[in-house]
Amino acid sequence: MTITRFEKRFWQYHYFLAFSFGTNPYVLARYIVLNFVKGLLQEIIINLNNAPNNAFSVTQ
């Protein structure tokens, strides 16, 4: 069973995060906050795009 490039990157990222969280709780807090903000922005953009005849919608 070969490891794909995506899996390799995923595990590198995972270990990096685990190491960072173990050494610095501030990194964990920042990671959570940034992910929350990113998700929030994506939701807002999706809602604005889906709204009919909205001034902010990109696709009219």
mmCIF file of C-alpha atoms in Angstrom:
data_model
loop_
_atom_site.group_PDB
_atom_site.id
_atom_site.type_symbol
_atom_site.label_atom_id
_atom_site.label_comp_id
_atom_site.label_asym_id
_atom_site.label_seq_id
_atom_site.Cartn_x
_atom_site.Cartn_y
_atom_site.Cartn_z
ATOM 1 C CA MET A 1 0.000 0.000 0.000
ATOM 2 C CA THR A 2 1.663 3.198 -1.168
ATOM 3 C CA ILE A 3 1.286 6.539 0.572
ATOM 4 C CA THR A 4 -0.005 9.284 -1.687
ATOM 5 C CA ARG A 5 1.469 12.754 -1.712
ATOM 6 C CA PHE A 6 -1.699 14.097 -0.121
ATOM 7 C CA GLU A 7 -1.485 11.621 2.768
ATOM 8 C CA LYS A 8 2.172 12.456 3.296
ATOM 9 C CA ARG A 9 1.423 16.171 3.445
ATOM 10 C CA PHE A 10 -1.564 15.541 5.696
ATOM 11 C CA TRP A 11 0.509 13.626 8.226
ATOM 12 C CA GLN A 12 3.343 16.162 8.112
ATOM 13 C CA TYR A 13 0.773 18.870 8.807
ATOM 14 C CA HIS A 14 -0.813 16.766 11.539
ATOM 15 C CA TYR A 15 2.476 16.164 13.328
ATOM 16 C CA PHE A 16 3.442 19.803 12.958
ATOM 17 C CA LEU A 17 0.169 20.867 14.561
ATOM 18 C CA ALA A 18 0.456 18.279 17.329
ATOM 19 C CA PHE A 19 4.014 19.405 18.095
ATOM 20 C CA SER A 20 3.013 23.071 18.064
ATOM 21 C CA PHE A 21 0.041 22.460 20.355
ATOM 22 C CA GLY A 22 2.200 20.469 22.755
ATOM 23 C CA THR A 23 4.777 23.235 23.023
ATOM 24 C CA ASN A 24 2.660 26.358 22.705
ATOM 25 C CA PRO A 25 -1.055 26.576 23.605
ATOM 26 C CA TYR A 26 -1.199 30.005 21.945
ATOM 27 C CA VAL A 27 -0.673 28.305 18.578
ATOM 28 C CA LEU A 28 -3.701 26.096 19.213
ATOM 29 C CA ALA A 29 -5.877 29.078 20.118
ATOM 30 C CA ARG A 30 -4.771 31.032 17.064
ATOM 31 C CA TYR A 31 -5.391 28.000 14.820
ATOM 32 C CA ILE A 32 -8.926 27.588 16.153
ATOM 33 C CA VAL A 33 -9.726 31.293 15.804
ATOM 34 C CA LEU A 34 -8.355 31.491 12.255
ATOM 35 C CA ASN A 35 -10.299 28.397 11.174
ATOM 36 C CA PHE A 36 -13.484 29.801 12.714
ATOM 37 C CA VAL A 37 -13.070 33.139 10.941
ATOM 38 C CA LYS A 38 -12.291 31.410 7.650
ATOM 39 C CA GLY A 39 -15.398 29.237 7.921
ATOM 40 C CA LEU A 40 -17.492 32.261 8.830
ATOM 41 C CA LEU A 41 -16.262 34.229 5.810
ATOM 42 C CA GLN A 42 -16.951 31.285 3.497
ATOM 43 C CA GLU A 43 -20.502 30.996 4.858
ATOM 44 C CA ILE A 44 -21.093 34.727 4.379
ATOM 45 C CA ILE A 45 -19.773 34.625 0.805
ATOM 46 C CA ILE A 46 -21.917 31.584 -0.028
ATOM 47 C CA ASN A 47 -25.016 33.255 1.434
ATOM 48 C CA LEU A 48 -24.382 36.483 -0.451
ATOM 49 C CA ASN A 49 -23.905 34.587 -3.698
ATOM 50 C CA ASN A 50 -27.084 32.563 -3.217
ATOM 51 C CA ALA A 51 -29.275 35.523 -2.302
ATOM 52 C CA PRO A 52 -31.565 36.532 -5.193
ATOM 53 C CA ASN A 53 -31.183 40.081 -6.575
ATOM 54 C CA ASN A 54 -28.730 41.026 -3.874
ATOM 55 C CA ALA A 55 -26.443 44.003 -4.485
ATOM 56 C CA PHE A 56 -23.500 41.991 -3.140
ATOM 57 C CA SER A 57 -24.061 38.824 -5.152
ATOM 58 C CA VAL A 58 -21.215 38.080 -7.536
ATOM 59 C CA THR A 59 -23.285 36.021 -9.981
ATOM 60 C CA GLN A 60 -26.351 37.885 -11.212
#
